[in-house]
mmCIF file of C-alpha atoms and ligand atoms in Angstrom:
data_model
loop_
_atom_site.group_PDB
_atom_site.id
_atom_site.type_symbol
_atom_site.label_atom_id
_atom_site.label_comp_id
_atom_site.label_asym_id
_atom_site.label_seq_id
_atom_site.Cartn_x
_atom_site.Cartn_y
_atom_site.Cartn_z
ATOM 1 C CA UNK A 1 -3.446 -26.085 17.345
ATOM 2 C CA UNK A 2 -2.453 -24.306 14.041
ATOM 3 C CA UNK A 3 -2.994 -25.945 11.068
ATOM 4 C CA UNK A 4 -3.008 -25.678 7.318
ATOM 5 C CA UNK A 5 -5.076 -27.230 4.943
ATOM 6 C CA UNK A 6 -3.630 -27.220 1.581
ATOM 7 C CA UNK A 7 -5.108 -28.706 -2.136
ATOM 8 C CA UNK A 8 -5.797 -27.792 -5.462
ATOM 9 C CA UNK A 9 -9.435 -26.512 -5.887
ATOM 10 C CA UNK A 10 -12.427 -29.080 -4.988
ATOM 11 C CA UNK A 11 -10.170 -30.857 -2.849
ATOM 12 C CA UNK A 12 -12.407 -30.917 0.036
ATOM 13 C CA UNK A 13 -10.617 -28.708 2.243
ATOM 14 C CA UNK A 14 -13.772 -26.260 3.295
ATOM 15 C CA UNK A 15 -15.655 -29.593 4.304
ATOM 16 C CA UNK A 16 -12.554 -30.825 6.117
ATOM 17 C CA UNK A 17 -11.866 -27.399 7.751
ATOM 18 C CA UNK A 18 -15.202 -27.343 8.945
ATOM 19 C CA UNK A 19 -15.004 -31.200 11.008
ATOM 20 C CA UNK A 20 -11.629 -30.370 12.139
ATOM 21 C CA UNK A 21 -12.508 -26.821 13.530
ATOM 22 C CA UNK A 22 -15.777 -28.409 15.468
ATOM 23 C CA UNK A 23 -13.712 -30.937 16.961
ATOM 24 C CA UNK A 24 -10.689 -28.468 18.129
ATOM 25 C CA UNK A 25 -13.429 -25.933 18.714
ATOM 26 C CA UNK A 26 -11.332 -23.161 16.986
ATOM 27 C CA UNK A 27 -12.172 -21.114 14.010
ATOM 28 C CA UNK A 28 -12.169 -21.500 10.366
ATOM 29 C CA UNK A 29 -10.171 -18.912 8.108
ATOM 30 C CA UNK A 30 -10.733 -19.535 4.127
ATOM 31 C CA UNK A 31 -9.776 -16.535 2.552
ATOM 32 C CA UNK A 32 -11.790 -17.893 -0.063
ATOM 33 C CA UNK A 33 -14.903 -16.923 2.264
ATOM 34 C CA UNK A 34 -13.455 -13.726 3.251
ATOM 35 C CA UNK A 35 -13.235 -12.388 -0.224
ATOM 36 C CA UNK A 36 -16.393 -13.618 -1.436
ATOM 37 C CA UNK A 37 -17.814 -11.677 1.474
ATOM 38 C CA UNK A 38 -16.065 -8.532 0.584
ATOM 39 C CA UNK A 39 -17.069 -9.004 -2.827
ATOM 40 C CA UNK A 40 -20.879 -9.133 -1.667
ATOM 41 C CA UNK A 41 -20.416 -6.212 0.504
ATOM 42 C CA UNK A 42 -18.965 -4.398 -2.222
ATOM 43 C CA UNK A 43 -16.035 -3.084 0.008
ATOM 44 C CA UNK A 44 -12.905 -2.000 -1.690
ATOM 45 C CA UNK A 45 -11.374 -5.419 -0.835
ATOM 46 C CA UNK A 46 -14.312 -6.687 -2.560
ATOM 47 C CA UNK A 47 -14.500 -4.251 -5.593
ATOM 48 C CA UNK A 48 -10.591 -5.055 -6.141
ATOM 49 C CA UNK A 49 -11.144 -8.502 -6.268
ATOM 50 C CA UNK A 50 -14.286 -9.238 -8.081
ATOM 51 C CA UNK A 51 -13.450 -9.587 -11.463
ATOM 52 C CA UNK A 52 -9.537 -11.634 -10.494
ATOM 53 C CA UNK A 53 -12.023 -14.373 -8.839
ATOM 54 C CA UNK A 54 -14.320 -14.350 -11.291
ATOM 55 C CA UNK A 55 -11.641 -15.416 -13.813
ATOM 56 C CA UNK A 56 -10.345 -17.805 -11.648
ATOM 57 C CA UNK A 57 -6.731 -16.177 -11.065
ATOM 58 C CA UNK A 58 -5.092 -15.033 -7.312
ATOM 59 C CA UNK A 59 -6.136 -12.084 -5.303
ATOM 60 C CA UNK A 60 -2.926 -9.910 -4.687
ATOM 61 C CA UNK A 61 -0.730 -11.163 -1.887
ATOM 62 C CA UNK A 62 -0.984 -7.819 -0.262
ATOM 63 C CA UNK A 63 -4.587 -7.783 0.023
ATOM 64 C CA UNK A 64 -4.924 -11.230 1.055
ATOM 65 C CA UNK A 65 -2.696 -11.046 3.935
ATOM 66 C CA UNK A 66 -4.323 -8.094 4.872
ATOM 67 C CA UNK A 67 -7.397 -9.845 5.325
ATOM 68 C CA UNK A 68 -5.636 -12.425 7.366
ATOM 69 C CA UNK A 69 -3.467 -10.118 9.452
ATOM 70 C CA UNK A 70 -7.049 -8.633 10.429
ATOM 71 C CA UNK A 71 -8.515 -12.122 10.803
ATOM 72 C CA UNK A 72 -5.950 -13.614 12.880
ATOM 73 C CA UNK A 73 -5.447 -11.020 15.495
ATOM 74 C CA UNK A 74 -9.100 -11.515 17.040
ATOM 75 C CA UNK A 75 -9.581 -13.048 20.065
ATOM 76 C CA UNK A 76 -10.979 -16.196 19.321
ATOM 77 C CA UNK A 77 -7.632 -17.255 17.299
ATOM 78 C CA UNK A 78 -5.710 -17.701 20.889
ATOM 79 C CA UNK A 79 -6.307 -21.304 20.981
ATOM 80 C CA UNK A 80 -5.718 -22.283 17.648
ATOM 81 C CA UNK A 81 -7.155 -21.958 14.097
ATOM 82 C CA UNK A 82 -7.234 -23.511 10.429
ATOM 83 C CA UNK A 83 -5.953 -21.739 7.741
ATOM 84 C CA UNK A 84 -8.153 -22.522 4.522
ATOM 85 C CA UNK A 85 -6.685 -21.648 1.024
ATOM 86 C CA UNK A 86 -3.909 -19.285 2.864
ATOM 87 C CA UNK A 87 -1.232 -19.641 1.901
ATOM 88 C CA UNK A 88 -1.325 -20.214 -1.715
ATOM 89 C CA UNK A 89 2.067 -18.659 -2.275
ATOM 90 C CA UNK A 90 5.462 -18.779 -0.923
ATOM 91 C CA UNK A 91 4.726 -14.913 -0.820
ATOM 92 C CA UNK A 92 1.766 -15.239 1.467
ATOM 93 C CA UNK A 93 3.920 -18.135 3.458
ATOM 94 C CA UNK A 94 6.146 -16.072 4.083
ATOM 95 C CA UNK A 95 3.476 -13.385 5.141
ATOM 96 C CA UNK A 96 1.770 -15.514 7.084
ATOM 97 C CA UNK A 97 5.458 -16.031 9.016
ATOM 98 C CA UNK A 98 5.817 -12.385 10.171
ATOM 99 C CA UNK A 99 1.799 -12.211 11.203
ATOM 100 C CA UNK A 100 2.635 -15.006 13.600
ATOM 101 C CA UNK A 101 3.798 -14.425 17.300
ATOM 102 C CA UNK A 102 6.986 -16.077 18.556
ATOM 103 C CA UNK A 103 4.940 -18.110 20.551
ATOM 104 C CA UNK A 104 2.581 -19.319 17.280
ATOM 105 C CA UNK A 105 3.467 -21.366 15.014
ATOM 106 C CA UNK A 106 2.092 -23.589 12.252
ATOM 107 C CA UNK A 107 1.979 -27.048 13.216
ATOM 108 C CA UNK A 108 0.749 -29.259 10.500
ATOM 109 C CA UNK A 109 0.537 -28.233 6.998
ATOM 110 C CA UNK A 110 -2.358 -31.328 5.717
ATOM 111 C CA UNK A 111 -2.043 -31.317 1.920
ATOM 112 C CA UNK A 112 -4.989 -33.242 0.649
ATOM 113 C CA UNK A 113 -4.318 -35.058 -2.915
ATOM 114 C CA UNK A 114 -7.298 -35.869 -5.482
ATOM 115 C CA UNK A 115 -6.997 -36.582 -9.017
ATOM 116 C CA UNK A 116 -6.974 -33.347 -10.968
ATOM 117 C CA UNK A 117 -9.561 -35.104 -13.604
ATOM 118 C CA UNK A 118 -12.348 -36.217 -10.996
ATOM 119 C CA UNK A 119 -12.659 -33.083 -9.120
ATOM 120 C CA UNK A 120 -13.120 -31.273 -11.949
ATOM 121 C CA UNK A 121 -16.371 -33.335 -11.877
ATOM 122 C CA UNK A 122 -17.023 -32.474 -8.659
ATOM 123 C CA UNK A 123 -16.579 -28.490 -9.472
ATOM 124 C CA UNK A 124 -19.373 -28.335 -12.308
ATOM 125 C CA UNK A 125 -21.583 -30.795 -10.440
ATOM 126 C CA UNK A 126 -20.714 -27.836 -7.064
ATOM 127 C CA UNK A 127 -22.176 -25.295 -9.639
ATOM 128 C CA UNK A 128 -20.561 -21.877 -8.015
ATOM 129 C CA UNK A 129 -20.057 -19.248 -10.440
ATOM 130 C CA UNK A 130 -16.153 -19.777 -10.816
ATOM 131 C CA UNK A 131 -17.003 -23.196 -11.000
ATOM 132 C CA UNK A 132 -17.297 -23.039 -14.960
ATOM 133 C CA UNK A 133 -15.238 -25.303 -16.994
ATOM 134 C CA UNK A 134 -12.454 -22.231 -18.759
ATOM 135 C CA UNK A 135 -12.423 -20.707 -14.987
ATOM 136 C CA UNK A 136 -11.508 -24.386 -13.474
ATOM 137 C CA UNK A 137 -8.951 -24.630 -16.087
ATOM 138 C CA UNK A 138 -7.386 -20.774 -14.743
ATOM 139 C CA UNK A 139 -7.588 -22.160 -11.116
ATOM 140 C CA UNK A 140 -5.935 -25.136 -11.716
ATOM 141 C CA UNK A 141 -3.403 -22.906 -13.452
ATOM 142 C CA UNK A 142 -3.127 -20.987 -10.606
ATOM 143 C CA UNK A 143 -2.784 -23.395 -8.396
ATOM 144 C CA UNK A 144 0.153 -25.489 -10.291
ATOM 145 C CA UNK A 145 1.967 -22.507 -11.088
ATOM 146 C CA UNK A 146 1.981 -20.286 -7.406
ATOM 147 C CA UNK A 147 0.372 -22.737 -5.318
ATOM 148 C CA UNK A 148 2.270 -25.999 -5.558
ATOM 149 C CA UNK A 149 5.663 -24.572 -4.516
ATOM 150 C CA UNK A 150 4.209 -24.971 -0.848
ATOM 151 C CA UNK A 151 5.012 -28.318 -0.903
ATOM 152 C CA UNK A 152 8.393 -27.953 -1.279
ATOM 153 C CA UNK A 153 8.519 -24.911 1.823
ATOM 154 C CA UNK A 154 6.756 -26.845 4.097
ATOM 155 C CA UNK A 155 8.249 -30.067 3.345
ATOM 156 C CA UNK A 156 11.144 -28.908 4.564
ATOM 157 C CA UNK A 157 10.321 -27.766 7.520
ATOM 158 C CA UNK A 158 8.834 -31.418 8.092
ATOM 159 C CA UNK A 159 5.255 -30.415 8.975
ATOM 160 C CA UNK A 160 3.700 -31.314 5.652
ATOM 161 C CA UNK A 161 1.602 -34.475 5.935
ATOM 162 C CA UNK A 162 -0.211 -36.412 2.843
ATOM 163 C CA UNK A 163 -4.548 -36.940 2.827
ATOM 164 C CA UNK A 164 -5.790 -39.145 0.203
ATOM 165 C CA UNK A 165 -8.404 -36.827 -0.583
ATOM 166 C CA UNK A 166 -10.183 -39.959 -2.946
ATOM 167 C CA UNK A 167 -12.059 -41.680 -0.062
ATOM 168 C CA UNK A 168 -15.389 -41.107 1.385
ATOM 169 C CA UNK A 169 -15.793 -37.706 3.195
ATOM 170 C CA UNK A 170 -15.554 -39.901 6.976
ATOM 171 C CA UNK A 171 -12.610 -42.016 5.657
ATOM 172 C CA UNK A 172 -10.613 -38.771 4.827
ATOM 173 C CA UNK A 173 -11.450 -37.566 8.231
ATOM 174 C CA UNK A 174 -10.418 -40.381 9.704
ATOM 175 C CA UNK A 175 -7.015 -39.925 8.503
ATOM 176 C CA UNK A 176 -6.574 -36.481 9.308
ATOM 177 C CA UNK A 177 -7.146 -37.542 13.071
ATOM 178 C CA UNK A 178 -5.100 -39.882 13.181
ATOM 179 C CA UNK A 179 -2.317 -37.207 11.654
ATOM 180 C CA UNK A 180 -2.898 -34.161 14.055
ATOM 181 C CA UNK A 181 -3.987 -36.965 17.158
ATOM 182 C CA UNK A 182 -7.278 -36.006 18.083
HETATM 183 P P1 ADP B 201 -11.145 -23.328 -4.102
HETATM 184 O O1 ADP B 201 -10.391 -23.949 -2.992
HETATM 185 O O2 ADP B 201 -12.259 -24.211 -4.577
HETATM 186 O O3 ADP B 201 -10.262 -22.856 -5.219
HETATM 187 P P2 ADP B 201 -11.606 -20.894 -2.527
HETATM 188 O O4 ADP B 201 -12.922 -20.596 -1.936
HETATM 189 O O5 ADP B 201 -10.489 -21.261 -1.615
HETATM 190 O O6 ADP B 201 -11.898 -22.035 -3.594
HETATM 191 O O7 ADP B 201 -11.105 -19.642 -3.410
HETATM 192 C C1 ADP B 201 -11.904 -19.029 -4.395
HETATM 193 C C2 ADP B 201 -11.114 -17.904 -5.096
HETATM 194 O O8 ADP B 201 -10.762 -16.883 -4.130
HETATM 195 C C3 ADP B 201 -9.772 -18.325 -5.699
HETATM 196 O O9 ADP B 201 -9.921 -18.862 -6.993
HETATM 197 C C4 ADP B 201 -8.993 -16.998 -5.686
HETATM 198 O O10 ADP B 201 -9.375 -16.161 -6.764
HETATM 199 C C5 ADP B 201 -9.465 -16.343 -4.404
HETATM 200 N N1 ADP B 201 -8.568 -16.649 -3.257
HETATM 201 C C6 ADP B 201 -8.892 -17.379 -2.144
HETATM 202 N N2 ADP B 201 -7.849 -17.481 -1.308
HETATM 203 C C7 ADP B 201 -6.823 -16.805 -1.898
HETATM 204 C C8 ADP B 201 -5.462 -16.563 -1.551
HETATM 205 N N3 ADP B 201 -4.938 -17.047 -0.417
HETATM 206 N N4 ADP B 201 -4.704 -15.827 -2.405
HETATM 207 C C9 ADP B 201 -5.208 -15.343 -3.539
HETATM 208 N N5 ADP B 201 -6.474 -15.532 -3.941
HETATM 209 C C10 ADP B 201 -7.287 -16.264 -3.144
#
């Protein structure tokens, strides 16, 4: 199973990623991981990207997919994998389109909503370093401006399905099984 999670920032969608990919035994993609990794390795990924996350704005397109064209073409991606915080353009949707084989395909885009003004809460209290009140305010710029738009994509193609994101970590689980049927 493919899947998608999609939310603004503090959403949950790591946590969520990480209970759906241990029950579907299949791996978790956040490019958000990737890059910080690159960044810690210093690669040129990394070195290209530093200071754009640190101010809380989007990575290139071109590098991103990159990352996940690599990602995604390993072996352990046959049986399925979820996608978390790609794609957060229609750019990078439409990227992510070409990387996939004709017999791959995306099959449930789960946009989890929150309340813009209690995760921000839940950022500061998180305490990572682009978790800082002016860099929230650039992700959550980010997001509404490039982001959002994926709503509208994937809506149409009728695999975008609603989380209330404001329950209790097990709740919101919950619901997300019941969605993909597991
Ligand atoms: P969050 O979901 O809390 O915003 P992530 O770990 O997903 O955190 O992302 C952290 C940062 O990494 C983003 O603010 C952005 O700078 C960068 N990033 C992650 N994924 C992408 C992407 N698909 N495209 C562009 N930039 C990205």
């Amino acid at each position: 199973m493919n899947i998608i999670l999609f939310g603004p920032p503090g959403s949950g969608k790591g946590t969520q990623a990480i209970n759906i990919c241990e029950s579907l035994k299949v791996p978790h993609l956040s490019t958000g991981d990737m890059l910080r990794e690159a960044v810690t390795s210093g690669s040129d990924v990394g070195k290209k990207a530093k200071e754009i996350m640190e101010n809380g704005g989007l990575v290139s397109d071109e590098i991103v997919l990159s990352i996940v064209k690599e990602r995604i073409a390993l072996e352990d991606c046959v049986n399925g994998f979820v996608l978390d915080g790609f794609p957060r353009t229609i750019n990078q949707a439409i990227g992510l389109d070409s990387l996939l084989e004709k017999n791959q395909k995306i099959e449930y885009v789960l946009r989890i909503k929150v309340d813009e003004e209690s995760i921000i809460k839940r950022l500061i209290d998180r305490g990572r370093s682009d978790d800082k009140p002016e860099i929230i305010k650039n992700r959550f710029k980010s997001y509404n401006s490039l982001t959002q738009p994926l709503i509208p994509f994937y809506e149409n193609r009728e695999i975008l399905f609603n989380i209330n994101g404001m329950q209790d970590i097990e709740k919101v689980f919950d619901d997300i099984k019941k969605v993909i049927g597991i």
